[in-house]
Amino acid sequence: MFLPDIILNFRTTYVNKKGEVVADPCSIARNYLRGWFIVDLLAALPFDLLYACNLYSRNTLMHLLKLTRLLRLARLLQKMDRYSQHSTIILTLLMLFFSLVAHWMACVWYVIALAEIEANPSSWDVGWLNQLANKLGYSTVNQTDITTAYITALYFTTTSLTSVGFGNVAANTNAEKVFSILTMLIGALMHAAVFGNVTAIIQRMYARRSQYHTKLRDLKDFFRLHQISKELKQRMTDYFQTIWSLNHGIDPNEVSTD
């Protein structure tokens, strides 16, 4: 998936500093090589295949190079900026961002449980992973399948980030409690940033419709106040609806003046 993207980037036009669209293949290649080529190349490395062939160990720092794939998100957001006026796209991106954060934190929550079991074999039975195994009727943590553990971890992080927290999955060890505190703090920030933007986006999506009903209500109040005849009411209403369908409440004279 990454390799075809690299090939396409060598054939994709770009806009230079002068605002000109560059279509020359050599110029495109030089611009790409000076820009995102190294990041894309590192992200395209088949780490799982290299590990399977014993070309590197997971205990080394080489697997940290996989984090370069996250840098590609910055370029994706840069490309998506041209669609920032579309509320539906921004709303979808915000929900995807929230889901991604919940996924990352679920992975950390699971790693903490494993680390607690390995580091404290005498007190491993107090972690959330063991509590899950007990509820499922398993005698050891190893019997819990990874899918169930991941869904439970994702459930915990999602409820914590949204400040719902039913308490059926709770922190027991000190490490889990510290992580839970951080999760709640991050959730508070996301409430202000993500969900605040979601509210504003939804209001903006229906702003024109609200403006239409407000103007229509004002028009009906005008009819009642001045006792307009039924025939004239119909003509004025038809005119209002026709004008609205053409410009959606935007005054061309006001826009051109600004």
Tab-separated table of C-alpha atoms in Angstrom:
chain	number	residue	atom	x	y	z
A	1	MET	CA	0.000	0.000	0.000
A	2	PHE	CA	2.849	2.379	0.808
A	3	LEU	CA	4.979	1.487	-2.219
A	4	PRO	CA	2.285	2.389	-4.801
A	5	ASP	CA	1.841	5.670	-2.933
A	6	ILE	CA	5.560	6.419	-3.302
A	7	ILE	CA	5.394	5.674	-7.042
A	8	LEU	CA	2.340	7.915	-7.454
A	9	ASN	CA	4.049	10.750	-5.574
A	10	PHE	CA	6.793	10.741	-8.217
A	11	ARG	CA	4.067	11.455	-10.807
A	12	THR	CA	1.901	13.883	-8.804
A	13	THR	CA	2.046	17.578	-9.627
A	14	TYR	CA	2.683	20.147	-6.919
A	15	VAL	CA	2.376	23.908	-6.445
A	16	ASN	CA	5.667	25.795	-6.104
A	17	LYS	CA	6.343	28.919	-4.034
A	18	LYS	CA	5.194	31.131	-6.919
A	19	GLY	CA	1.791	29.467	-6.923
A	20	GLU	CA	2.465	27.673	-10.211
A	21	VAL	CA	1.470	24.066	-10.841
A	22	VAL	CA	4.608	22.058	-11.701
A	23	ALA	CA	4.085	19.089	-14.036
A	24	ASP	CA	7.688	18.445	-15.089
A	25	PRO	CA	8.658	14.871	-13.986
A	26	CYS	CA	12.214	15.820	-13.030
A	27	SER	CA	11.069	18.774	-10.937
A	28	ILE	CA	8.408	16.626	-9.264
A	29	ALA	CA	11.000	13.956	-8.415
A	30	ARG	CA	13.454	16.505	-6.953
A	31	ASN	CA	10.721	18.126	-4.870
A	32	TYR	CA	9.540	14.768	-3.521
A	33	LEU	CA	13.075	13.560	-2.740
A	34	ARG	CA	13.723	16.774	-0.772
A	35	GLY	CA	10.424	16.449	1.055
A	36	TRP	CA	8.492	13.397	2.213
A	37	PHE	CA	10.424	10.663	0.399
A	38	ILE	CA	12.548	9.565	3.394
A	39	VAL	CA	9.532	9.416	5.698
A	40	ASP	CA	7.503	7.481	3.145
A	41	LEU	CA	10.390	5.080	2.499
A	42	LEU	CA	10.826	4.288	6.204
A	43	ALA	CA	7.073	3.848	6.587
A	44	ALA	CA	7.058	1.411	3.649
A	45	LEU	CA	9.615	-0.949	5.198
A	46	PRO	CA	8.020	-4.377	5.827
A	47	PHE	CA	8.881	-4.612	9.523
A	48	ASP	CA	6.815	-7.736	10.135
A	49	LEU	CA	8.564	-9.499	7.255
A	50	LEU	CA	11.968	-8.438	8.539
A	51	TYR	CA	11.097	-9.765	11.974
A	52	ALA	CA	9.870	-13.058	10.503
A	53	CYS	CA	13.189	-13.420	8.683
A	54	ASN	CA	15.101	-12.638	11.922
A	55	LEU	CA	16.712	-9.602	10.300
A	56	TYR	CA	16.064	-7.580	13.408
A	57	SER	CA	14.818	-8.183	16.938
A	58	ARG	CA	11.724	-6.626	18.476
A	59	ASN	CA	13.897	-5.802	21.477
A	60	THR	CA	15.969	-3.372	19.428
A	61	LEU	CA	15.116	0.225	18.677
A	62	MET	CA	14.531	-0.514	15.010
A	63	HIS	CA	10.851	-1.162	15.536
A	64	LEU	CA	10.525	2.477	16.642
A	65	LEU	CA	10.937	3.373	12.986
A	66	LYS	CA	7.348	2.186	12.560
A	67	LEU	CA	6.367	5.424	14.274
A	68	THR	CA	7.323	7.244	11.072
A	69	ARG	CA	4.002	6.050	9.684
A	70	LEU	CA	2.331	8.430	12.108
A	71	LEU	CA	4.154	11.346	10.449
A	72	ARG	CA	2.146	10.627	7.328
A	73	LEU	CA	-0.918	11.772	9.240
A	74	ALA	CA	0.441	15.327	9.124
A	75	ARG	CA	0.540	15.258	5.319
A	76	LEU	CA	-2.918	13.687	5.206
A	77	LEU	CA	-4.309	16.485	7.381
A	78	GLN	CA	-2.549	19.021	5.162
A	79	LYS	CA	-4.242	17.566	2.089
A	80	MET	CA	-7.596	17.411	3.860
A	81	ASP	CA	-7.361	21.101	4.769
A	82	ARG	CA	-8.789	22.022	1.362
A	83	TYR	CA	-12.010	20.314	2.418
A	84	SER	CA	-12.167	22.083	5.784
A	85	GLN	CA	-15.246	24.036	4.717
A	86	HIS	CA	-17.224	20.793	4.497
A	87	SER	CA	-18.684	20.195	7.952
A	88	THR	CA	-19.367	16.507	7.344
A	89	ILE	CA	-15.716	15.789	6.529
A	90	ILE	CA	-14.454	17.664	9.592
A	91	LEU	CA	-16.989	15.885	11.791
A	92	THR	CA	-15.845	12.518	10.429
A	93	LEU	CA	-12.167	13.387	10.994
A	94	LEU	CA	-12.862	14.408	14.591
A	95	MET	CA	-14.639	11.122	15.275
A	96	LEU	CA	-11.783	9.181	13.663
A	97	PHE	CA	-9.282	11.128	15.776
A	98	PHE	CA	-11.207	10.288	18.940
A	99	SER	CA	-11.362	6.605	17.943
A	100	LEU	CA	-7.620	6.578	17.234
A	101	VAL	CA	-6.784	8.064	20.641
A	102	ALA	CA	-9.087	5.534	22.327
A	103	HIS	CA	-7.343	2.712	20.412
A	104	TRP	CA	-3.850	3.876	21.373
A	105	MET	CA	-4.780	4.213	25.027
A	106	ALA	CA	-6.448	0.784	24.995
A	107	CYS	CA	-3.156	-0.708	23.768
A	108	VAL	CA	-1.257	1.067	26.573
A	109	TRP	CA	-3.854	-0.128	29.117
A	110	TYR	CA	-3.292	-3.719	27.974
A	111	VAL	CA	0.516	-3.369	28.037
A	112	ILE	CA	0.341	-2.015	31.598
A	113	ALA	CA	-1.580	-5.109	32.696
A	114	LEU	CA	1.007	-7.423	31.110
A	115	ALA	CA	3.881	-5.447	32.636
A	116	GLU	CA	2.266	-5.640	36.071
A	117	ILE	CA	1.926	-9.429	35.806
A	118	GLU	CA	5.547	-9.889	34.687
A	119	ALA	CA	7.036	-7.477	37.223
A	120	ASN	CA	4.963	-8.553	40.231
A	121	PRO	CA	4.244	-12.280	39.955
A	122	SER	CA	3.207	-12.408	43.618
A	123	SER	CA	0.519	-9.733	43.199
A	124	TRP	CA	-0.469	-10.234	39.561
A	125	ASP	CA	-4.004	-11.272	40.526
A	126	VAL	CA	-5.146	-7.722	41.337
A	127	GLY	CA	-4.884	-6.261	37.818
A	128	TRP	CA	-7.828	-5.627	35.528
A	129	LEU	CA	-6.727	-8.409	33.166
A	130	ASN	CA	-6.988	-10.979	35.937
A	131	GLN	CA	-10.382	-9.586	36.949
A	132	LEU	CA	-11.509	-10.146	33.373
A	133	ALA	CA	-10.209	-13.733	33.429
A	134	ASN	CA	-12.069	-14.403	36.694
A	135	LYS	CA	-15.332	-13.049	35.263
A	136	LEU	CA	-14.944	-15.314	32.244
A	137	GLY	CA	-14.281	-18.314	34.476
A	138	TYR	CA	-10.630	-18.805	33.475
A	139	SER	CA	-8.011	-19.989	35.946
A	140	THR	CA	-5.142	-18.031	34.332
A	141	VAL	CA	-4.782	-14.809	32.399
A	142	ASN	CA	-3.244	-16.646	29.444
A	143	GLN	CA	-6.601	-18.270	28.715
A	144	THR	CA	-8.150	-14.874	27.881
A	145	ASP	CA	-8.056	-14.369	24.112
A	146	ILE	CA	-6.552	-11.169	22.748
A	147	THR	CA	-9.801	-10.070	21.073
A	148	THR	CA	-11.761	-10.091	24.335
A	149	ALA	CA	-8.932	-8.299	26.154
A	150	TYR	CA	-8.703	-5.618	23.436
A	151	ILE	CA	-12.462	-4.992	23.363
A	152	THR	CA	-12.490	-4.706	27.157
A	153	ALA	CA	-9.524	-2.308	27.104
A	154	LEU	CA	-11.139	-0.222	24.351
A	155	TYR	CA	-14.382	-0.186	26.334
A	156	PHE	CA	-12.524	1.133	29.397
A	157	THR	CA	-10.648	3.879	27.550
A	158	THR	CA	-13.741	4.992	25.618
A	159	THR	CA	-15.879	5.256	28.758
A	160	SER	CA	-13.049	7.068	30.565
A	161	LEU	CA	-12.447	9.544	27.732
A	162	THR	CA	-16.162	10.330	27.510
A	163	SER	CA	-16.438	10.618	31.326
A	164	VAL	CA	-19.100	7.891	31.409
A	165	GLY	CA	-17.185	5.263	33.411
A	166	PHE	CA	-19.596	2.571	34.607
A	167	GLY	CA	-16.981	1.060	36.943
A	168	ASN	CA	-17.306	-2.531	35.736
A	169	VAL	CA	-13.706	-2.251	34.447
A	170	ALA	CA	-11.620	-0.419	37.026
A	171	ALA	CA	-8.010	0.298	37.956
A	172	ASN	CA	-6.546	-1.808	40.771
A	173	THR	CA	-2.775	-1.347	40.815
A	174	ASN	CA	-0.922	1.952	41.212
A	175	ALA	CA	0.201	1.952	37.580
A	176	GLU	CA	-3.362	1.397	36.413
A	177	LYS	CA	-4.627	4.184	38.680
A	178	VAL	CA	-2.021	6.634	37.349
A	179	PHE	CA	-2.943	5.738	33.785
A	180	SER	CA	-6.635	6.155	34.628
A	181	ILE	CA	-5.943	9.658	35.955
A	182	LEU	CA	-4.091	10.557	32.749
A	183	THR	CA	-6.948	9.114	30.691
A	184	MET	CA	-9.498	11.245	32.520
A	185	LEU	CA	-7.355	14.366	32.087
A	186	ILE	CA	-6.988	13.682	28.368
A	187	GLY	CA	-10.727	13.038	28.208
A	188	ALA	CA	-11.395	16.437	29.786
A	189	LEU	CA	-9.206	18.126	27.164
A	190	MET	CA	-10.892	16.210	24.360
A	191	HIS	CA	-14.297	17.272	25.642
A	192	ALA	CA	-13.231	20.900	25.267
A	193	ALA	CA	-11.475	20.442	21.914
A	194	VAL	CA	-13.206	17.645	20.010
A	195	PHE	CA	-16.747	17.681	21.334
A	196	GLY	CA	-16.801	21.487	21.456
A	197	ASN	CA	-15.950	21.528	17.755
A	198	VAL	CA	-18.555	18.837	17.082
A	199	THR	CA	-21.246	21.048	18.635
A	200	ALA	CA	-20.112	24.049	16.596
A	201	ILE	CA	-19.997	21.991	13.380
A	202	ILE	CA	-23.505	20.611	13.901
A	203	GLN	CA	-24.816	24.113	14.550
A	204	ARG	CA	-23.073	25.360	11.397
A	205	MET	CA	-24.546	22.513	9.359
A	206	TYR	CA	-28.067	23.673	10.229
A	207	ALA	CA	-27.341	27.407	10.348
A	208	ARG	CA	-28.846	28.081	6.895
A	209	ARG	CA	-31.978	26.104	7.679
A	210	SER	CA	-32.404	28.009	10.935
A	211	GLN	CA	-31.914	31.292	9.093
A	212	TYR	CA	-34.558	30.269	6.537
A	213	HIS	CA	-37.154	29.507	9.203
A	214	THR	CA	-36.326	32.752	11.043
A	215	LYS	CA	-36.842	34.870	7.914
A	216	LEU	CA	-40.008	32.976	7.042
A	217	ARG	CA	-41.361	33.577	10.544
A	218	ASP	CA	-40.513	37.287	10.245
A	219	LEU	CA	-42.366	37.380	6.926
A	220	LYS	CA	-45.469	35.825	8.493
A	221	ASP	CA	-45.295	38.339	11.351
A	222	PHE	CA	-45.152	41.081	8.741
A	223	PHE	CA	-48.300	39.673	7.093
A	224	ARG	CA	-50.167	39.626	10.365
A	225	LEU	CA	-49.000	43.080	11.436
A	226	HIS	CA	-49.962	44.818	8.189
A	227	GLN	CA	-53.007	42.636	7.418
A	228	ILE	CA	-51.747	41.656	3.965
A	229	SER	CA	-54.320	40.133	1.643
A	230	LYS	CA	-54.269	36.399	0.972
A	231	GLU	CA	-53.311	36.826	-2.691
A	232	LEU	CA	-50.426	39.159	-1.874
A	233	LYS	CA	-49.283	36.817	0.910
A	234	GLN	CA	-48.967	33.981	-1.583
A	235	ARG	CA	-47.049	36.094	-4.073
A	236	MET	CA	-44.633	37.399	-1.423
A	237	THR	CA	-44.119	33.895	-0.011
A	238	ASP	CA	-43.414	32.487	-3.490
A	239	TYR	CA	-40.966	35.308	-4.145
A	240	PHE	CA	-39.175	34.696	-0.837
A	241	GLN	CA	-38.855	30.962	-1.485
A	242	THR	CA	-37.617	31.545	-5.041
A	243	ILE	CA	-34.964	34.042	-3.938
A	244	TRP	CA	-33.881	31.716	-1.134
A	245	SER	CA	-33.537	28.748	-3.473
A	246	LEU	CA	-31.278	30.854	-5.703
A	247	ASN	CA	-28.896	32.374	-3.144
A	248	HIS	CA	-29.681	30.525	0.134
A	249	GLY	CA	-29.937	33.750	2.067
A	250	ILE	CA	-26.660	35.222	0.786
A	251	ASP	CA	-26.869	38.848	-0.288
A	252	PRO	CA	-24.662	39.269	-3.416
A	253	ASN	CA	-24.390	43.035	-2.884
A	254	GLU	CA	-23.208	42.603	0.700
A	255	VAL	CA	-20.662	39.939	-0.292
A	256	SER	CA	-19.259	42.025	-3.158
A	257	THR	CA	-19.013	45.067	-0.865
A	258	ASP	CA	-17.011	43.113	1.731
